[in-house]
Amino acid sequence: MSIQYKTIKELTLMLKAKEISNKELIQETFDLIESNSHLNAFVTLNKENALNKAKAIDNKASDLSLSGIPIAQKDLFVTKNLRTTCGSNMLSNFIPPYSATVIENLENAGCISVGKTNMDEFAMGSSNETSFYGNVQNPWGENLVPGGSSGGSAAAVAAGIVPAATGTDTGGSIRQPASLCGITGIKPTYGRISRWGMIAFASSLDQAGPMARTAEDCAIMMNEMCSHDLKDTTSLNKEIPDFTKNLNTPIKGLKIGIVKEFDLSTLDNEVVKIFEESKKHYESLGVEFVEVSLPNINLSVPTYYVVAPAECSSNLSRFDGVKFGKRCKNPKDLEDLYIRSRSEGFGEEVKRRILIGSYVLSAGFYDAYYKKAQQVRRLIKNDFDNAFSKVDLIMTPTTRGSAFEAGSMNDPIQMYLEDLFTVPANLAGLPGISIPSGYVDNKPLGVQLIGNSLQESQLLNVAHCFQTSSDWHLRTPSSEIR
Amino acid sequence: MDKETVATISYLSRLAFDKDNEDKITKDLENIIKFVDQLESIDTSNIDPLTSPLEQTAKTRVDEVTAKNRKEKFLQNAPDANEDYFLVPRVVE
Amino acid sequence: MSWETVIGLEVHVQLSTNTKLFSGASTTFGAEPNTNVDLIDLGLPGVLPVANREAFHKAIRFGLATNAEINQVSMFDRKNYFYPDLPKGYQITQMEKPIVGKGSIMINVDGVEKLINITRAHLEEDAGKSIHDLFDGETGVDLNRAGTPLLEIVSEPEIASAKEAVAYFKAIHQLVTFLDICDGNMAQGSMRCDVNVSIKKEADDVLGTRAEIKNINSFKFIERAINFEVTRQIKILEKGKTVVQETRLYDSVNNETRSMRSKEAANDYRYFPEPDLLPVVISDKELEDIRNTLPELPKQKEIRFIAEHKLEESEAKILASSKAMANLFEDATSKTKDSNLIAKWLVGDVSALLNKDNISIEESKLSSDNFATLIERISDKTISGKIAKSVLEDIWDSGKDVDDIIKDKGLVQIQDESILENVAKKIIENNPDQVEAYKGGKEKLFGFFVGQVMKETQGKANPQSVNEILKKLLA
């Protein structure tokens, strides 16, 4: 396929040079979706609208920055008149009457939304095994998980079906699948991207972000995705830079912190090797590594697993079978309507988290759990603030290992611990990026950079410099290096 | 985590489990709570809880009508409704 | 056994903003079901609330008028529970940091003044309406009201009787209407209250168990509900039993309170800070601006009416006591200068009609334009005072224009002295016996002649002129 594995930048050039028409590009995209249907990356396709939009651009060219580019949209963003399921049975028949700001921003920049990608139900999961619509396959190996919750988006990009996709990240749901699928994914500073139209999981942690083949493409996406939205009180009113402007700035002299309290010896040798080699690579680019201490960072996972379930237990109360979404058949009274609609509509992991959330907020437990967790959260944030007075960025592995086999992780807590490296950035509201940095048994592995508040440009700059001097991000599952 | 607590929080969450799952969910919850109990180990006296990572205050709205009447669309998408109201089984107060 | 009643009131005041607390949907009353509903009010997945600043301003006016602490940094919290008219499954309210803190308000019961302390007043969103009896076996949900801003005013448990409770509720009603933060229309649900009642022995320090009676929206019902509840609780305690802490509803048909059957009684609301809304900050300047533009309160108005219009204190008090009454007075005095006449009519005839029908001025058909015109027509002698009474009743019933009524019924006062003289002469001619008797000393018969002239002119003769003419003719 001529368009498979191409980046946004490459496709834009092809379209401008008329090497391919908009219609052909979109048609080939849908052919790729079809031929990769075993990945189960998509829940709903937008074929007719997409082709119509493509034809319109063929008739009247536009110079919008994403003109004609096929983008896959995570099924957590509401899309007007296009079914939005959030990976759940509860919303299997939900047709939103409005679109998320992120979707509108991207479409106003000319992109073509080809479909809604599969995801862990209500964004809860790290392997895309909790979706009502079935597991997503990692293009790098049969029966391997792509990571989650943005598993469908990650797989679609990794398989070269689309150059980029939108994801969301509450505890690592962009970065972790990016790592396991060998692509680049960035979670911006909390508040950079509007949450209007993003189905809420944990309101103080959720952030949208781009997932693409390169840092450069992520920067192009960021330029369009970020906006100050009056409909979202938590949307930042800070200047949005051109994220593509400083990609090539030399990174010599930058200080990157290594977290003292993260004991990497507990990870597989292969993983540590990739991490150490990345370090050497950055050093060759002039970066200096410094040890930093974040004394409370190892409490991030338990903190997260109090705060996130608490907020989600409340956010998901609106799914009650009354005004939208699924309702159980023949409810005999109101209580029955609530209990059966919700019990039938939600999967196991979602129910578990709702229960934990209700528990930690309930009278008698609030102080010991929720309040406590929010206090520890402040300590973790303070640790970061401290560290960033000494270094520009912090580097950690993104994940404990590469993609694991579907069905192999049955213990919820073991799954939660997978988030060790990613949740701290969500708790502190800081930006984080995962960059393809190596392979373990031909399975990709990413390394994470965490930046200070509003420093996405710097993260993308460092990632871009890494990518222009390495080829990890150029490998594809079909074993070719592009 | 005793059965009564699980029953209470299940009811608060309007969720129900069948016999087979009740035990599993109780065990899961116990383990998760035990896991998060680690937080007890750290001293947080005098620390202000962090509700939002943003150090900013709220923007507010001007008191002007901006909403459209979308009654038909809303009711159309409801699981049960007539032309005017959303419908649920009769509630007795 | 000497029992003491302890009452606390939680009054919910619907703020008269144009739009809801968190969305741009209209708050107009009486709209067709589910037409004043925005995406946000429906609680659709992905929506986010944005606070209405005007609601804060209105709340602050209340705070300033009750000498309360104003929390210039206030926050929102979520109160979680399930009910069909609560779309998100939680209500956004203010628990930890309400906009208004401790304040107080003076109440007056049978001439005795008492200061009642207010614990706090906070903003929260109203729920929609559940309609239980329209559909067979189903309950209908109308979300028009969902999201309307409420100011919940919580009193200290310092109210000692049903009478005091009514006086307190009335005082709040008067204040919020004068402050122009609520339209005060209780029939439309603009104000409702929950009453917490408990009984204790006078000697005890510890308060008794309280029962909460929810959602009462009339002065009359508050009094009745409390009286019933006090009796009920005393009966229980006298038997040596304990009162159950629960939520009850007042049944106005049977005049009793009943326990609410829903399991809401066992509810744990799991309050936590609302993560979608950041703290709202009111600047010092904003606060000053609100303070400087506070509408005139009853006491100030009363003083001004006495000074500007030379009214009696008792009249001024009545006119200043209700915003609508005060508005009527001021509108009318701007059109015609006869303040005393206006005051007399408002305090007298208009008040009598209001009491007879037991409605408020807003609910009557009397507009201030029409009333001003009525007074003008009396002043310029177009109609007599007596005729004016019947015109007022006509306006009261029909709402028709004064001038139309006068024209249609031909009520214009007969001022023409030559006409009146002719009528008087005719009457005198036709009643020789009475004339003789009168001239013979039966002075009371003067009234007879006056009456006859009036009858002859269908009451339209100018009474003073009739008097003068008859005196002259019968001399």
Short mmCIF file of N, CA and C in Angstrom, two decimals, chain B:
data_model
loop_
_atom_site.label_atom_id
_atom_site.label_comp_id
_atom_site.label_asym_id
_atom_site.label_seq_id
_atom_site.Cartn_x
_atom_site.Cartn_y
_atom_site.Cartn_z
N MET B 1 -13.08 -6.16 54.47
CA MET B 1 -14.25 -5.72 53.70
C MET B 1 -15.35 -6.75 53.90
N ASP B 2 -16.29 -6.40 54.79
CA ASP B 2 -17.33 -7.40 55.05
C ASP B 2 -18.46 -7.29 54.04
N LYS B 3 -19.28 -8.33 54.04
CA LYS B 3 -20.35 -8.41 53.05
C LYS B 3 -21.29 -7.21 53.15
N GLU B 4 -21.48 -6.73 54.38
CA GLU B 4 -22.42 -5.63 54.55
C GLU B 4 -21.90 -4.36 53.89
N THR B 5 -20.59 -4.11 54.06
CA THR B 5 -20.00 -2.92 53.43
C THR B 5 -20.12 -3.02 51.92
N VAL B 6 -19.80 -4.19 51.39
CA VAL B 6 -19.89 -4.36 49.94
C VAL B 6 -21.33 -4.12 49.49
N ALA B 7 -22.27 -4.64 50.27
CA ALA B 7 -23.68 -4.45 49.91
C ALA B 7 -24.04 -2.96 49.93
N THR B 8 -23.56 -2.25 50.94
CA THR B 8 -23.88 -0.82 51.04
C THR B 8 -23.29 -0.04 49.88
N ILE B 9 -22.00 -0.24 49.61
CA ILE B 9 -21.43 0.55 48.52
C ILE B 9 -21.97 0.11 47.16
N SER B 10 -22.35 -1.16 47.04
CA SER B 10 -22.97 -1.58 45.79
C SER B 10 -24.28 -0.84 45.60
N TYR B 11 -25.05 -0.74 46.70
CA TYR B 11 -26.32 -0.05 46.58
C TYR B 11 -26.11 1.44 46.28
N LEU B 12 -25.16 2.05 46.97
CA LEU B 12 -24.88 3.47 46.71
C LEU B 12 -24.52 3.70 45.25
N SER B 13 -23.87 2.68 44.65
CA SER B 13 -23.45 2.79 43.26
C SER B 13 -24.48 2.24 42.29
N ARG B 14 -25.60 1.74 42.84
CA ARG B 14 -26.65 1.10 42.05
C ARG B 14 -26.06 0.00 41.16
N LEU B 15 -25.32 -0.88 41.78
CA LEU B 15 -24.78 -2.03 41.07
C LEU B 15 -25.14 -3.28 41.85
N ALA B 16 -25.37 -4.37 41.14
CA ALA B 16 -25.67 -5.63 41.83
C ALA B 16 -24.85 -6.75 41.22
N PHE B 17 -24.54 -7.71 42.03
CA PHE B 17 -23.73 -8.83 41.55
C PHE B 17 -24.46 -10.12 41.86
N ASP B 18 -24.27 -11.11 40.97
CA ASP B 18 -24.90 -12.39 41.30
C ASP B 18 -23.98 -13.15 42.26
N LYS B 19 -24.49 -14.19 42.82
CA LYS B 19 -23.79 -14.94 43.87
C LYS B 19 -22.35 -15.27 43.50
N ASP B 20 -22.16 -15.76 42.26
CA ASP B 20 -20.81 -16.17 41.87
C ASP B 20 -19.83 -15.02 41.93
N ASN B 21 -20.31 -13.85 41.49
CA ASN B 21 -19.40 -12.71 41.41
C ASN B 21 -19.21 -11.98 42.72
N GLU B 22 -20.17 -12.15 43.61
CA GLU B 22 -20.11 -11.42 44.88
C GLU B 22 -18.79 -11.69 45.61
N ASP B 23 -18.43 -12.96 45.68
CA ASP B 23 -17.20 -13.30 46.40
C ASP B 23 -15.98 -12.73 45.71
N LYS B 24 -15.96 -12.86 44.40
CA LYS B 24 -14.80 -12.33 43.66
C LYS B 24 -14.66 -10.83 43.87
N ILE B 25 -15.77 -10.14 43.74
CA ILE B 25 -15.70 -8.68 43.86
C ILE B 25 -15.28 -8.28 45.27
N THR B 26 -15.77 -9.01 46.26
CA THR B 26 -15.37 -8.70 47.63
C THR B 26 -13.87 -8.87 47.79
N LYS B 27 -13.35 -9.96 47.26
CA LYS B 27 -11.91 -10.22 47.34
C LYS B 27 -11.13 -9.13 46.60
N ASP B 28 -11.57 -8.80 45.40
CA ASP B 28 -10.90 -7.76 44.61
C ASP B 28 -10.85 -6.46 45.39
N LEU B 29 -11.99 -6.07 45.95
CA LEU B 29 -12.04 -4.82 46.69
C LEU B 29 -11.11 -4.84 47.89
N GLU B 30 -11.14 -5.96 48.58
CA GLU B 30 -10.25 -6.10 49.74
C GLU B 30 -8.80 -5.88 49.34
N ASN B 31 -8.41 -6.52 48.27
CA ASN B 31 -7.02 -6.41 47.82
C ASN B 31 -6.67 -5.00 47.41
N ILE B 32 -7.58 -4.37 46.70
CA ILE B 32 -7.29 -3.02 46.24
C ILE B 32 -7.19 -2.07 47.43
N ILE B 33 -8.09 -2.21 48.37
CA ILE B 33 -8.03 -1.32 49.55
C ILE B 33 -6.76 -1.58 50.34
N LYS B 34 -6.39 -2.83 50.44
CA LYS B 34 -5.14 -3.16 51.14
C LYS B 34 -3.98 -2.49 50.41
N PHE B 35 -4.03 -2.52 49.11
CA PHE B 35 -2.98 -1.92 48.29
C PHE B 35 -2.89 -0.42 48.53
N VAL B 36 -4.03 0.26 48.55
CA VAL B 36 -3.98 1.71 48.71
C VAL B 36 -3.75 2.12 50.17
N ASP B 37 -3.88 1.18 51.06
CA ASP B 37 -3.62 1.49 52.47
C ASP B 37 -2.19 1.94 52.71
N GLN B 38 -1.31 1.69 51.73
CA GLN B 38 0.08 2.17 51.83
C GLN B 38 0.14 3.66 52.16
N LEU B 39 -0.87 4.37 51.72
CA LEU B 39 -0.86 5.82 51.89
C LEU B 39 -0.82 6.22 53.36
N GLU B 40 -1.31 5.32 54.19
CA GLU B 40 -1.30 5.60 55.63
C GLU B 40 0.09 5.88 56.15
N SER B 41 1.09 5.23 55.49
CA SER B 41 2.45 5.26 56.01
C SER B 41 3.07 6.64 56.00
N ILE B 42 2.46 7.56 55.28
CA ILE B 42 3.14 8.84 55.14
C ILE B 42 2.42 9.94 55.92
N ASP B 43 3.20 10.83 56.49
CA ASP B 43 2.65 11.91 57.29
C ASP B 43 2.22 13.06 56.39
N THR B 44 0.94 13.38 56.45
CA THR B 44 0.46 14.49 55.61
C THR B 44 -0.20 15.58 56.45
N SER B 45 0.14 15.63 57.72
CA SER B 45 -0.50 16.66 58.54
C SER B 45 -0.10 18.03 58.01
N ASN B 46 -1.06 18.93 57.99
CA ASN B 46 -0.85 20.28 57.49
C ASN B 46 -0.62 20.39 55.98
N ILE B 47 -0.84 19.32 55.25
CA ILE B 47 -0.73 19.43 53.79
C ILE B 47 -2.11 19.70 53.22
N ASP B 48 -2.20 20.70 52.37
CA ASP B 48 -3.45 21.05 51.70
C ASP B 48 -3.76 20.05 50.59
N PRO B 49 -4.94 19.44 50.59
CA PRO B 49 -5.25 18.49 49.52
C PRO B 49 -5.22 19.18 48.15
N LEU B 50 -4.80 18.46 47.13
CA LEU B 50 -4.73 19.02 45.78
C LEU B 50 -5.93 18.54 44.98
N THR B 51 -6.86 19.44 44.72
CA THR B 51 -8.07 19.04 43.98
C THR B 51 -7.85 19.10 42.48
N SER B 52 -7.07 20.08 42.05
CA SER B 52 -6.82 20.23 40.63
C SER B 52 -5.38 20.66 40.44
N PRO B 53 -4.70 20.10 39.42
CA PRO B 53 -3.30 20.50 39.23
C PRO B 53 -3.14 21.93 38.75
N LEU B 54 -4.25 22.61 38.44
CA LEU B 54 -4.15 23.96 37.95
C LEU B 54 -4.11 24.97 39.09
N GLU B 55 -3.15 25.89 38.98
CA GLU B 55 -3.09 26.93 40.00
C GLU B 55 -3.84 28.12 39.45
N GLN B 56 -5.09 27.96 39.14
CA GLN B 56 -5.82 29.11 38.63
C GLN B 56 -7.24 29.09 39.16
N THR B 57 -7.93 30.21 38.93
CA THR B 57 -9.29 30.30 39.45
C THR B 57 -10.28 30.29 38.29
N ALA B 58 -11.52 30.17 38.62
CA ALA B 58 -12.53 29.90 37.60
C ALA B 58 -12.87 31.09 36.73
N LYS B 59 -13.06 30.78 35.45
CA LYS B 59 -13.69 31.76 34.57
C LYS B 59 -15.18 31.54 34.76
N THR B 60 -15.94 32.59 34.71
CA THR B 60 -17.37 32.42 34.86
C THR B 60 -18.08 32.92 33.61
N ARG B 61 -19.39 32.71 33.57
CA ARG B 61 -20.18 33.06 32.40
C ARG B 61 -20.97 34.32 32.64
N VAL B 62 -21.31 34.99 31.53
CA VAL B 62 -22.21 36.14 31.59
C VAL B 62 -23.64 35.59 31.57
N ASP B 63 -24.56 36.25 32.24
CA ASP B 63 -25.91 35.74 32.38
C ASP B 63 -26.79 35.97 31.14
N GLU B 64 -26.37 35.39 30.02
CA GLU B 64 -27.15 35.56 28.79
C GLU B 64 -27.55 34.22 28.22
N VAL B 65 -28.76 34.14 27.68
CA VAL B 65 -29.25 32.88 27.15
C VAL B 65 -28.49 32.53 25.88
N THR B 66 -27.90 31.34 25.86
CA THR B 66 -27.18 30.91 24.65
C THR B 66 -27.68 29.55 24.18
N ALA B 67 -28.50 28.90 24.97
CA ALA B 67 -28.90 27.54 24.63
C ALA B 67 -30.08 27.52 23.66
N LYS B 68 -30.10 26.51 22.82
CA LYS B 68 -31.23 26.34 21.91
C LYS B 68 -32.18 25.31 22.50
N ASN B 69 -33.40 25.30 22.00
CA ASN B 69 -34.36 24.29 22.42
C ASN B 69 -34.10 23.03 21.61
N ARG B 70 -33.63 21.98 22.30
CA ARG B 70 -33.34 20.73 21.57
C ARG B 70 -34.22 19.60 22.07
N LYS B 71 -35.42 19.97 22.51
CA LYS B 71 -36.30 18.99 23.15
C LYS B 71 -36.47 17.73 22.31
N GLU B 72 -36.81 17.92 21.04
CA GLU B 72 -37.08 16.75 20.20
C GLU B 72 -35.89 15.82 20.14
N LYS B 73 -34.72 16.40 19.90
CA LYS B 73 -33.52 15.58 19.76
C LYS B 73 -33.23 14.81 21.04
N PHE B 74 -33.35 15.51 22.17
CA PHE B 74 -33.06 14.87 23.44
C PHE B 74 -34.02 13.72 23.71
N LEU B 75 -35.31 13.99 23.50
CA LEU B 75 -36.30 12.96 23.82
C LEU B 75 -36.19 11.77 22.87
N GLN B 76 -35.83 12.07 21.62
CA GLN B 76 -35.67 11.01 20.63
C GLN B 76 -34.64 9.99 21.08
N ASN B 77 -33.57 10.47 21.69
CA ASN B 77 -32.47 9.59 22.08
C ASN B 77 -32.67 8.91 23.41
N ALA B 78 -33.81 9.20 24.05
CA ALA B 78 -34.02 8.63 25.38
C ALA B 78 -34.51 7.20 25.27
N PRO B 79 -34.14 6.36 26.25
CA PRO B 79 -34.61 4.97 26.24
C PRO B 79 -36.13 4.87 26.29
N ASP B 80 -36.77 5.80 27.03
CA ASP B 80 -38.23 5.79 27.07
C ASP B 80 -38.71 7.21 27.27
N ALA B 81 -39.51 7.70 26.35
CA ALA B 81 -40.01 9.06 26.47
C ALA B 81 -41.26 9.20 25.64
N ASN B 82 -42.11 10.18 26.01
CA ASN B 82 -43.22 10.51 25.10
C ASN B 82 -42.86 11.85 24.47
N GLU B 83 -43.79 12.56 23.89
CA GLU B 83 -43.36 13.77 23.19
C GLU B 83 -42.95 14.91 24.10
N ASP B 84 -43.22 14.77 25.40
CA ASP B 84 -42.87 15.86 26.30
C ASP B 84 -41.89 15.51 27.40
N TYR B 85 -41.94 14.27 27.87
CA TYR B 85 -41.19 13.90 29.07
C TYR B 85 -40.33 12.66 28.87
N PHE B 86 -39.26 12.61 29.66
CA PHE B 86 -38.53 11.35 29.80
C PHE B 86 -39.38 10.50 30.73
N LEU B 87 -39.41 9.20 30.49
CA LEU B 87 -40.27 8.36 31.32
C LEU B 87 -39.48 7.30 32.08
N VAL B 88 -39.85 7.11 33.32
CA VAL B 88 -39.28 6.04 34.14
C VAL B 88 -40.46 5.37 34.86
N PRO B 89 -40.23 4.16 35.42
CA PRO B 89 -41.32 3.53 36.17
C PRO B 89 -41.78 4.45 37.29
N ARG B 90 -43.06 4.39 37.58
CA ARG B 90 -43.67 5.27 38.56
C ARG B 90 -42.89 5.28 39.89
N VAL B 91 -42.56 6.50 40.32
CA VAL B 91 -41.83 6.64 41.58
C VAL B 91 -42.81 6.99 42.68
N VAL B 92 -42.74 6.26 43.78
CA VAL B 92 -43.63 6.57 44.89
C VAL B 92 -42.83 7.28 45.97
N GLU B 93 -43.28 8.43 46.38
CA GLU B 93 -42.46 9.16 47.36
C GLU B 93 -42.80 8.81 48.78
#
